[in-house]
Coordinates of C-alpha atoms in Angstrom, one line a residue:
M22 CA 91.5 106.1 54.8
I23 CA 90.8 109.7 53.5
M24 CA 87.5 108.4 52.1
I25 CA 86.5 107.0 55.5
M26 CA 87.3 110.3 57.2
N27 CA 85.3 112.2 54.7
I28 CA 82.3 109.9 55.2
V29 CA 82.5 110.1 59.0
Q30 CA 82.8 113.9 58.7
A31 CA 79.8 114.0 56.4
L32 CA 77.8 111.9 58.8
Q33 CA 78.7 114.1 61.7
N34 CA 77.7 117.2 59.8
S35 CA 74.4 115.7 58.7
A36 CA 73.6 114.7 62.3
I37 CA 74.4 118.2 63.5
V38 CA 72.2 119.8 60.9
L39 CA 69.4 117.4 61.5
A40 CA 69.7 118.0 65.3
I41 CA 69.5 121.7 64.8
V42 CA 66.5 121.5 62.4
F43 CA 64.5 119.1 64.5
A44 CA 65.3 120.8 67.7
A45 CA 64.2 124.1 66.2
S46 CA 61.1 122.5 64.8
S47 CA 60.3 120.9 68.2
A48 CA 60.8 124.2 70.0
S49 CA 58.6 126.2 67.7
H50 CA 55.9 123.5 67.7
S51 CA 55.7 123.8 71.5
R52 CA 55.0 127.5 71.4
I53 CA 51.7 129.3 71.1
G54 CA 50.7 132.7 69.9
F55 CA 47.9 135.1 70.6
D56 CA 46.0 134.5 67.3
K57 CA 43.4 132.1 68.7
Y58 CA 41.9 130.4 71.7
H59 CA 43.1 126.8 72.2
N60 CA 40.6 124.0 72.5
H61 CA 41.2 121.1 74.9
E62 CA 43.0 118.9 72.4
E63 CA 45.3 121.8 71.4
M64 CA 45.9 122.7 75.0
T65 CA 46.7 119.1 75.9
N66 CA 49.2 118.7 73.1
Y67 CA 50.9 122.1 73.9
L68 CA 51.2 121.3 77.6
K69 CA 52.7 117.8 76.9
E70 CA 55.2 119.2 74.4
I71 CA 56.4 122.1 76.4
T72 CA 56.8 120.1 79.6
E73 CA 58.7 117.4 77.7
E74 CA 61.0 120.1 76.4
F75 CA 61.8 121.3 79.9
P76 CA 61.7 118.0 82.0
N77 CA 64.0 119.3 84.7
I78 CA 61.8 122.4 85.4
S79 CA 58.3 121.3 84.6
S80 CA 55.9 118.4 84.9
L81 CA 52.4 117.8 83.7
Y82 CA 49.8 116.0 85.8
S83 CA 46.0 115.8 86.1
I84 CA 44.0 116.5 89.2
G85 CA 40.9 114.8 87.9
K86 CA 38.4 114.7 85.1
S87 CA 35.5 116.9 84.1
V88 CA 31.9 115.6 83.7
L89 CA 32.7 114.7 80.1
K90 CA 36.0 113.0 81.2
R91 CA 38.3 115.7 80.0
E92 CA 41.6 115.9 82.0
L93 CA 42.0 118.8 84.4
W94 CA 45.6 119.4 83.5
A95 CA 48.0 121.2 85.9
V96 CA 51.6 122.1 85.2
K97 CA 54.1 122.2 88.1
L98 CA 57.1 124.5 87.7
T99 CA 60.1 124.6 90.0
T100 CA 63.9 124.3 90.0
A101 CA 64.2 123.9 93.8
T102 CA 66.3 120.9 94.8
E103 CA 65.9 121.2 98.5
M104 CA 62.1 121.1 99.0
L105 CA 61.7 121.5 102.8
G106 CA 60.1 124.9 103.5
V107 CA 59.5 125.7 99.9
P108 CA 56.0 127.2 99.5
N109 CA 53.4 126.0 97.0
I110 CA 51.2 128.5 95.1
K111 CA 48.6 127.9 92.4
I112 CA 46.7 129.8 89.7
V113 CA 43.4 128.4 88.4
G114 CA 41.7 129.6 85.2
N115 CA 38.4 129.1 83.3
I116 CA 36.3 128.1 86.3
H117 CA 33.4 129.5 84.2
G118 CA 33.4 128.1 80.7
N119 CA 32.7 131.4 78.9
E120 CA 35.5 133.3 80.8
P121 CA 38.6 132.0 79.1
V122 CA 41.0 135.0 79.1
G123 CA 42.7 133.6 82.2
R124 CA 43.0 130.2 80.5
E125 CA 45.0 131.6 77.7
I126 CA 47.1 133.8 80.0
I127 CA 48.0 130.7 82.1
L128 CA 49.1 128.9 78.9
H129 CA 51.4 131.9 78.0
L130 CA 52.6 132.1 81.6
V131 CA 53.9 128.5 81.4
Q132 CA 55.7 129.4 78.2
Y133 CA 57.1 132.7 79.6
L134 CA 58.5 131.2 82.9
L135 CA 60.1 128.3 81.1
D136 CA 61.7 130.4 78.4
N137 CA 63.0 133.0 80.8
N138 CA 64.4 130.8 83.6
S139 CA 67.9 131.0 82.1
K140 CA 67.6 134.6 81.0
N141 CA 65.9 136.5 83.8
E142 CA 67.4 136.6 87.3
A143 CA 64.0 137.3 88.9
I144 CA 62.3 134.4 87.2
N145 CA 65.3 132.1 88.0
N146 CA 65.0 133.1 91.7
L147 CA 61.3 132.6 91.7
L148 CA 61.5 129.1 90.3
R149 CA 64.4 128.2 92.7
T150 CA 62.4 129.2 95.8
T151 CA 58.8 128.4 94.9
V152 CA 56.7 125.5 93.6
I153 CA 54.2 127.0 91.1
H154 CA 51.1 125.0 90.0
L155 CA 49.2 126.3 87.0
L156 CA 45.8 124.9 86.0
P157 CA 44.6 126.6 82.8
S158 CA 41.1 125.2 82.7
M159 CA 38.9 124.0 85.6
N160 CA 35.9 123.8 83.3
P161 CA 37.0 122.5 79.9
D162 CA 33.5 121.2 79.1
G163 CA 32.0 124.7 79.6
F164 CA 34.7 126.2 77.4
E165 CA 34.0 123.8 74.5
L166 CA 30.3 125.0 74.6
S167 CA 31.2 128.7 74.4
A168 CA 32.4 131.1 71.8
P169 CA 33.9 134.6 71.6
Q170 CA 31.5 137.6 71.8
P171 CA 31.7 141.1 70.2
C172 CA 33.3 143.7 72.4
P173 CA 32.9 146.1 74.1
N174 CA 29.9 144.9 76.1
D175 CA 28.6 145.5 79.6
G176 CA 30.9 142.8 81.0
M177 CA 28.0 140.7 82.5
H178 CA 26.8 139.2 79.2
M179 CA 25.9 135.6 80.0
S180 CA 26.4 134.0 76.6
G181 CA 28.0 130.6 76.3
S182 CA 28.2 128.0 79.0
R183 CA 29.2 129.6 82.3
A184 CA 28.4 126.3 84.1
N185 CA 29.9 122.8 83.7
A186 CA 28.3 120.0 81.6
N187 CA 25.8 119.3 84.4
T188 CA 24.8 123.0 84.3
F189 CA 26.2 123.7 87.8
D190 CA 28.1 126.9 88.5
L191 CA 31.4 125.7 89.9
N192 CA 32.0 128.9 91.9
R193 CA 28.8 128.1 93.8
N194 CA 29.7 124.5 94.5
F195 CA 32.1 124.4 97.4
P196 CA 31.4 123.9 101.1
D197 CA 30.4 127.2 102.8
I198 CA 31.2 128.3 106.3
F199 CA 28.2 130.6 106.6
N200 CA 25.4 128.6 105.1
P201 CA 24.8 124.9 104.2
N202 CA 25.5 124.4 100.6
L203 CA 23.3 121.4 99.5
V204 CA 24.2 121.6 95.8
P205 CA 25.6 118.3 94.7
R206 CA 29.4 118.4 94.5
Q207 CA 30.6 118.3 90.9
P208 CA 33.6 116.2 89.6
E209 CA 35.6 119.4 88.9
T210 CA 34.9 120.7 92.4
K211 CA 35.9 117.4 94.0
A212 CA 39.1 117.5 92.1
I213 CA 40.0 120.9 93.4
I214 CA 39.1 119.9 97.0
G215 CA 41.3 116.8 96.6
W216 CA 44.1 119.0 95.3
L217 CA 43.9 121.3 98.2
K218 CA 43.9 118.4 100.7
S219 CA 47.0 117.1 99.0
I220 CA 49.2 120.1 98.8
P221 CA 49.7 122.8 101.5
F222 CA 49.0 125.8 99.1
V223 CA 49.9 129.1 100.6
M224 CA 48.4 131.4 98.0
S225 CA 46.1 131.1 95.0
L226 CA 44.5 133.1 92.2
S227 CA 41.2 132.3 90.5
L228 CA 41.0 134.0 87.1
H229 CA 37.6 135.2 85.8
G230 CA 36.2 137.7 83.3
G231 CA 33.4 140.2 83.1
A232 CA 34.8 143.0 85.2
L233 CA 38.2 144.6 86.1
V234 CA 38.8 144.2 89.8
A235 CA 40.7 142.2 92.4
N236 CA 38.1 140.5 94.7
F237 CA 39.0 139.1 98.1
P238 CA 37.2 137.1 100.8
Y239 CA 34.7 136.7 102.2
D240 CA 32.3 136.2 99.4
G241 CA 29.6 135.1 101.8
S242 CA 28.3 136.2 105.2
S243 CA 25.8 135.2 107.8
D244 CA 23.2 137.2 105.9
S245 CA 23.7 135.3 102.6
D246 CA 20.4 133.8 101.6
S247 CA 20.9 133.0 97.9
S248 CA 23.6 131.8 95.5
Y249 CA 23.7 135.2 93.8
N250 CA 22.7 138.2 95.9
H251 CA 23.8 141.8 95.0
N252 CA 24.6 143.6 98.2
N253 CA 22.9 146.9 98.0
N254 CA 24.2 148.0 101.4
N255 CA 27.8 147.4 100.4
M256 CA 28.3 145.6 103.7
E257 CA 31.8 143.9 103.9
S258 CA 32.4 140.5 105.3
L259 CA 35.9 140.5 106.5
T260 CA 38.4 137.7 107.2
P261 CA 40.9 137.7 110.1
D262 CA 43.6 138.3 107.5
D263 CA 41.8 141.2 105.9
D264 CA 45.0 143.4 106.0
V265 CA 46.9 140.8 104.0
F266 CA 44.1 140.3 101.5
R267 CA 43.7 144.0 100.9
F268 CA 47.5 144.4 100.4
L269 CA 47.7 141.6 97.9
A270 CA 44.6 142.8 96.0
K271 CA 45.7 146.4 96.0
Q272 CA 49.2 145.6 94.9
Y273 CA 47.9 143.6 92.0
A274 CA 45.5 146.3 90.9
G275 CA 48.1 149.0 91.3
L276 CA 50.5 147.2 89.0
H277 CA 47.8 146.8 86.3
P278 CA 47.6 149.7 83.8
T279 CA 43.9 150.4 84.4
M280 CA 42.5 148.2 87.1
H281 CA 43.7 150.5 89.9
N282 CA 41.5 153.3 88.5
G283 CA 38.5 151.5 89.8
L284 CA 36.4 152.1 86.6
S285 CA 33.6 149.7 86.0
C286 CA 32.8 148.1 82.8
E287 CA 29.7 150.3 82.3
D288 CA 29.1 153.8 83.4
D289 CA 26.2 153.3 85.8
Y290 CA 27.6 150.2 87.5
L291 CA 29.4 149.9 90.8
K292 CA 32.8 151.6 91.0
F293 CA 35.7 149.8 92.8
K294 CA 38.0 152.1 94.9
D295 CA 41.6 151.3 94.0
G296 CA 40.4 148.5 91.8
I297 CA 39.6 146.1 94.7
T298 CA 36.5 144.9 96.5
N299 CA 35.5 142.7 99.3
G300 CA 33.5 139.9 97.7
A301 CA 30.4 140.2 99.9
A302 CA 30.4 144.0 99.5
W303 CA 30.0 143.5 95.7
Y304 CA 27.6 140.6 95.8
Q305 CA 27.2 137.7 98.2
V306 CA 27.9 134.1 97.1
I307 CA 27.3 130.8 98.8
G308 CA 29.9 128.1 98.0
S309 CA 32.7 130.2 96.4
M310 CA 36.1 128.7 95.8
Q311 CA 38.1 131.5 97.4
D312 CA 36.2 131.3 100.7
Y313 CA 36.7 127.5 100.7
N314 CA 40.4 127.9 100.0
Y315 CA 40.8 130.2 103.0
V316 CA 38.5 128.7 105.6
W317 CA 39.3 125.1 105.1
H318 CA 42.9 125.2 104.1
G319 CA 44.4 128.6 105.1
C320 CA 45.2 129.3 101.5
L321 CA 44.9 133.0 100.6
E322 CA 43.0 133.0 97.3
I323 CA 42.0 136.2 95.4
T324 CA 39.5 136.2 92.6
L325 CA 40.7 138.3 89.6
E326 CA 38.2 139.7 87.2
M327 CA 40.6 140.2 84.3
S328 CA 38.6 141.7 81.4
C329 CA 35.4 143.6 80.9
C330 CA 34.5 141.1 78.1
K331 CA 33.9 137.6 79.4
Y332 CA 35.0 136.0 76.1
P333 CA 36.6 138.7 73.9
P334 CA 37.8 138.0 70.4
A335 CA 41.4 136.6 70.3
S336 CA 42.6 139.9 69.0
F337 CA 42.3 141.2 72.6
L338 CA 44.5 138.5 74.2
K339 CA 47.9 140.0 73.7
S340 CA 46.9 143.3 75.3
H341 CA 45.4 141.4 78.3
W342 CA 48.6 139.4 78.6
E343 CA 50.8 142.4 78.6
D344 CA 48.5 144.2 81.2
H345 CA 48.6 141.2 83.6
L346 CA 52.1 139.9 83.3
K347 CA 53.8 142.2 85.8
P348 CA 51.0 141.9 88.4
L349 CA 51.1 138.1 88.1
L350 CA 54.9 137.9 88.6
T351 CA 54.8 140.3 91.5
W352 CA 51.9 138.4 93.1
M353 CA 53.9 135.1 93.0
Q354 CA 56.8 136.7 94.9
Q355 CA 54.5 137.5 97.8
A356 CA 54.5 133.8 98.8
H357 CA 57.8 134.7 100.5
R358 CA 56.4 137.6 102.6
G359 CA 56.0 137.1 106.4
I360 CA 57.3 134.1 108.3
K361 CA 57.9 130.4 107.8
G362 CA 59.5 127.6 109.8
V363 CA 59.3 124.1 111.2
V364 CA 57.8 122.9 114.5
T365 CA 59.8 120.1 116.3
N366 CA 59.8 118.2 119.5
R367 CA 62.5 119.8 121.8
I368 CA 63.6 116.5 123.2
T369 CA 63.7 114.3 120.1
G370 CA 64.1 116.9 117.4
K371 CA 61.4 115.2 115.3
P372 CA 58.9 117.3 113.4
I373 CA 55.4 117.7 114.8
P374 CA 52.7 117.3 112.1
N375 CA 49.3 119.0 112.4
A376 CA 50.5 121.5 115.0
I377 CA 48.2 124.6 115.2
I378 CA 49.8 127.9 114.3
S379 CA 47.8 131.0 115.1
L380 CA 48.1 134.7 115.9
K381 CA 46.7 135.8 119.2
D382 CA 44.6 138.6 117.7
R383 CA 43.2 136.6 114.8
E384 CA 40.5 134.0 114.9
N385 CA 41.9 131.5 112.5
Y386 CA 44.8 129.1 112.3
I387 CA 46.9 126.9 109.9
N388 CA 48.3 123.5 110.5
T389 CA 51.9 122.2 110.0
T390 CA 52.6 119.6 107.3
V391 CA 53.7 116.1 108.1
N392 CA 57.3 117.5 108.1
G393 CA 56.3 120.2 110.7
E394 CA 56.4 123.0 108.1
Y395 CA 54.3 126.1 108.1
W396 CA 54.0 129.4 106.2
K397 CA 52.2 132.5 107.2
I398 CA 52.0 135.6 105.0
L399 CA 52.2 138.7 107.2
L400 CA 52.7 142.4 106.8
P401 CA 55.4 144.2 108.7
G402 CA 54.7 144.4 112.4
V403 CA 55.0 142.6 115.8
Y404 CA 52.9 139.5 116.3
K405 CA 52.3 137.0 119.1
L406 CA 52.5 133.6 117.5
S407 CA 50.8 130.7 119.3
V408 CA 52.1 127.2 118.6
K409 CA 50.4 124.2 120.1
A410 CA 49.9 120.5 119.5
T411 CA 48.4 117.5 121.2
G412 CA 50.8 116.2 123.9
Y413 CA 52.9 119.5 124.0
D414 CA 52.8 122.7 126.0
E415 CA 51.6 125.7 124.1
K416 CA 54.3 128.2 123.2
I417 CA 53.8 131.9 122.6
V418 CA 56.4 133.5 120.4
R419 CA 56.9 137.2 119.9
V420 CA 57.7 137.7 116.2
K421 CA 58.8 140.9 114.5
V422 CA 58.3 141.0 110.8
P423 CA 60.5 143.8 109.5
E424 CA 59.7 146.3 106.8
V425 CA 60.4 144.7 103.4
R426 CA 63.3 146.2 101.5
E427 CA 61.7 146.1 98.2
N428 CA 64.1 144.4 95.7
Q429 CA 62.5 144.4 92.2
K430 CA 64.5 141.3 91.2
Q431 CA 64.4 139.1 94.3
G432 CA 61.1 140.2 96.0
P433 CA 60.4 139.8 99.7
R434 CA 62.1 137.2 101.9
P435 CA 60.4 135.4 104.8
Q436 CA 61.5 135.5 108.4
L437 CA 62.5 132.0 109.5
V438 CA 60.9 131.1 112.8
N439 CA 61.5 127.5 113.9
V440 CA 59.7 126.5 117.1
Q441 CA 60.5 123.7 119.5
L442 CA 57.7 122.4 121.7
E443 CA 58.1 120.8 125.1
P444 CA 56.3 117.5 125.6
T445 CA 53.8 117.3 128.3
N446 CA 52.0 114.6 130.1
K447 CA 48.7 116.2 129.2
K448 CA 46.8 114.5 126.4
T449 CA 44.4 117.3 125.7
I450 CA 44.8 120.5 123.7
A451 CA 43.4 123.9 124.5
D452 CA 40.3 125.0 122.5
S453 CA 41.2 126.6 119.2
S454 CA 39.7 129.8 118.1
S455 CA 39.6 128.6 114.5
T456 CA 36.6 129.0 112.3
V457 CA 36.5 125.3 111.6
S458 CA 37.3 122.2 113.6
D459 CA 40.6 120.4 113.6
N460 CA 39.3 117.4 111.7
D461 CA 38.3 119.6 108.8
H462 CA 41.9 120.6 108.0
Y463 CA 44.0 118.4 105.8
N464 CA 46.8 116.1 106.9
T465 CA 49.4 115.8 104.1
Y466 CA 51.4 112.7 103.4
W467 CA 54.2 113.1 100.9
V468 CA 55.1 110.0 99.0
S469 CA 58.8 109.8 98.1
D470 CA 60.5 107.9 95.3
D471 CA 63.9 107.6 93.7
D472 CA 63.2 110.7 91.6
R473 CA 62.7 112.9 94.6
H474 CA 65.4 115.2 95.8
G475 CA 66.3 114.9 99.5
A476 CA 65.2 117.6 101.8
T477 CA 68.4 119.1 102.9
D478 CA 67.5 122.7 103.7
K479 CA 70.0 124.4 106.0
A480 CA 69.6 127.4 108.3
V481 CA 72.0 129.7 110.1
I482 CA 72.5 129.1 113.8
G483 CA 71.1 131.6 116.3
T484 CA 68.6 131.5 119.2
A485 CA 66.1 134.0 120.6
A486 CA 66.9 133.9 124.3
D487 CA 63.7 135.2 125.7
T488 CA 61.3 133.2 123.6
D489 CA 63.1 129.8 123.5
V490 CA 62.4 129.7 119.8
V491 CA 65.0 129.1 117.2
L492 CA 65.3 132.0 114.9
F493 CA 67.5 131.3 111.8
G494 CA 68.0 128.1 113.8
A495 CA 70.3 125.1 113.6
D496 CA 69.9 122.4 110.9
W497 CA 66.3 121.3 110.6
P498 CA 65.9 117.7 111.9
L499 CA 66.2 116.3 108.4
D500 CA 66.9 112.7 109.5
D501 CA 63.4 112.5 110.8
V502 CA 61.7 114.5 108.1
Q503 CA 60.2 112.8 105.1
K504 CA 61.1 114.1 101.7
S505 CA 58.5 116.8 101.0
S506 CA 59.2 117.6 97.4
V507 CA 56.3 117.6 95.0
D508 CA 58.5 116.6 92.1
K509 CA 58.1 115.0 88.8
H510 CA 55.5 112.5 90.2
L511 CA 52.9 114.2 92.2
L512 CA 51.4 111.2 94.1
L513 CA 49.9 112.3 97.4
G514 CA 47.8 110.4 99.9
V515 CA 45.4 112.3 102.1
G516 CA 44.2 111.4 105.6
V517 CA 41.2 113.3 106.9
E518 CA 39.7 112.2 110.2
A519 CA 36.0 111.6 109.3
E520 CA 33.6 108.8 109.6
D521 CA 33.1 106.7 106.5
N522 CA 29.9 107.5 104.6
D523 CA 28.7 105.0 102.1
D524 CA 25.8 107.1 101.0
D525 CA 25.5 108.6 97.5
D526 CA 27.4 111.8 96.6
D527 CA 24.2 113.9 97.0
D528 CA 24.1 113.0 100.7
N529 CA 25.9 115.2 103.1
D530 CA 28.0 114.5 106.2
G531 CA 27.2 116.3 109.4
Y532 CA 29.5 119.0 110.7
S533 CA 29.1 121.5 113.6
D534 CA 31.2 124.7 113.8
R535 CA 32.5 126.3 116.9
H536 CA 29.2 127.9 117.6
G537 CA 27.4 124.6 117.5
K538 CA 25.6 125.4 114.2
R539 CA 25.0 122.3 112.1
Y540 CA 26.2 122.1 108.5
D541 CA 25.5 119.5 105.8
I542 CA 28.7 119.0 103.8
N543 CA 29.7 116.1 101.7
W544 CA 33.3 117.2 101.2
L545 CA 34.4 115.2 104.2
Q546 CA 34.0 112.1 102.2
S547 CA 37.3 110.5 101.4
M548 CA 38.6 111.9 98.1
R549 CA 42.1 111.0 97.0
P550 CA 43.5 112.9 94.1
P551 CA 43.9 110.9 90.9
L552 CA 47.2 109.4 89.9
P553 CA 49.4 111.8 88.0
V554 CA 49.9 111.7 84.3
Q555 CA 53.6 111.4 84.0
S556 CA 55.5 113.1 81.2
S557 CA 57.3 110.6 79.0
S558 CA 60.5 112.5 79.6
S559 CA 60.1 112.8 83.4
H560 CA 62.6 110.0 84.0
S561 CA 65.3 111.5 81.9
G562 CA 67.0 114.8 81.5
N563 CA 67.7 114.2 77.8
R564 CA 66.2 116.9 75.7
F565 CA 67.5 115.6 72.4
P566 CA 64.5 114.9 70.2
S567 CA 63.9 111.2 69.6
R568 CA 63.1 111.9 66.0
V569 CA 66.7 113.1 65.4
T570 CA 68.1 109.9 66.8
G571 CA 65.9 107.9 64.5
V572 CA 66.9 109.9 61.4
V573 CA 70.6 109.6 62.2
T574 CA 70.2 105.9 62.7
M575 CA 68.4 105.5 59.3
L576 CA 71.2 107.5 57.6
C577 CA 73.8 105.1 59.0
L578 CA 71.8 102.1 57.8
L579 CA 71.5 103.6 54.3
L580 CA 75.2 104.3 54.1
S581 CA 76.4 101.0 55.5
P582 CA 76.3 99.1 52.1
Y583 CA 78.5 101.9 50.6
L584 CA 81.0 101.4 53.4
V585 CA 81.0 97.7 53.0
V586 CA 81.5 97.8 49.2
H587 CA 83.8 100.8 48.7
V588 CA 85.7 101.1 51.9
L589 CA 86.1 97.9 53.8
P590 CA 88.8 95.5 52.5

C-alpha cells in the first residue's frame, strides 16, 4: 500500500513538473523580441500560438488573401461579454511593403495587451469595453520583397517594394469621393473594403513610415489631378468632423516624445505644426484608405507616419515601440468619447437598422447597425442630433456632451443617448446632407452561434422630458435585438443595395453623388469577407498544453507493467 502511494505521488509530481516546464516553454515560444523583423511564416506561427494561449480574450481570423495568396491575418481582442453597444476599432499596418515598423509594433501590441489584461487596470477596462482588431500586415507580399535600409536617411527613400505583388500602391487603390479612381481594385484592397462593410468600425489607424507626423483626412480634394501631387499652396481639404480629427491627431502627437515638435526628417523639408497635418495640405492623394474609411463608412481613420526611416534596422524597433505605446493606448480609449445609443420603434420597441444619424451643422452622417446601434465621437459641446429612418418621423435631439474628467486609468466615457422614433404613414425620407448616397453605406448582419454571448446590456432609467429621447434609458429592447458580438467566429454577411454586375473586376459600376457628378467605382460589387480561420482552441477554454497531456499519458503507460508485476495481487 505504501508503495502504491509512493508511485502515485511520484506520478503526480512528475505531471506537475512536466506541466510547468511545457507551459513555460509554450509561453516563451509564443513571445517575440525586438531583435528582428518577422517574415510571414514567423508572424503566422506567432499569431496562432499567442491566440491559442489566450482563447478567451483573443481570436485569429483572416480578412482575405494577398495577390500571392498569403493570408491577411487579423487578431480580435476583447473580454466583453455583453456586446450590444461595444465599439469596434482597428489598427492596420504595413500597407506599404517597405514600411514595416507598424507591422512589428502591432505584433508587440497584441502581446502587450494579452500579457497585461490581468495586471493593468486600464488595459483590463479597455478590453472589457472595446473590441480591438489588429491587422499587422495589409501587404505581406511587398514586405517579403523588401529589406532594411541604413539610417538615418531622408525618410522618403523608395527602396524595396512599396507596392503589392501587382505593383499597385494600395494607398491609391480605394474609391475616391473627389475623383474617379479607375485603378483596378487589388485583392488586398477588396479585403479591407469587405472588412469595413462587415464591421461598424468607429475609429482606425493606418501605420506608415518615412516621416514623423499624424495625418488626417481629407487626403484628396476637388483639385486633385494625380495620384501623388505635392500641395505647394498648403491648401487644406477639411472634413465635417475636422475638430475631432485634429483632436485625435494632436493628442497622439502630443504624447509621442518627439512627434509633437513638428520636426521633419530632413532640414529643408516641410515642418508640421504640433506634429500633425491635413493630408491634402501635405500632398494630395486619389484613392487613399483613410478617406475611404471616413466617407463610405463613417470610420475616423488617421494615418500615422511612425519613423523617419521607412525600413530601419531592427535595432531601432524597441525605441519606436516605447515611443508609440502610450499614444496608441490613449488613442484606443478615445473610442468612448462622445455619444452612443440605440434607435428603436417607440410603439414596438424593436431596433431600427440603417437609421440615419447626423448633426445639424455637419454634412455627413452615420447609419445604425442591424441592432439599431450607433456611435459618434464628439468633443465637449452642445449638438442638435438628427435621427431619421424610412417610415418614421424625424427627431431632433439636443445633446450636451460634457467636459471629460480625464481619468488616466479609465479614459473618457460616452454619453448614452437612446432614441425612440414615431412611426409615420409616410414612406419617404427627407433628403440627407450626406456626402454619399444611402445605398453606398453598409448594412451589417451579425451571424450568431452557440459560442456567442447574449446581448444583455443594461442601462439606468431616466428620460429627457423636453426631447422625448431616452437618456440613460430603460433596458434596451434585447428580445428583438440580434446578438451583435463579433466573438470567436467572425462570420459576417453583408447586404449592400446595388445592381448585380457580371463584368470583370476592371469594370466600374456607375454612381452619382449628391451634386449629380458621375463616378466609376467597382467597389459596389458584392464582396463578402472570407470565412474566418478559427483557432484550434476557440471551442475550449482549456489552456493546458496538449503536449503535457500526451507525456503524462505515456508515463502512465510505461509504469503500468511495473504496477501489474510488483503491486497488484
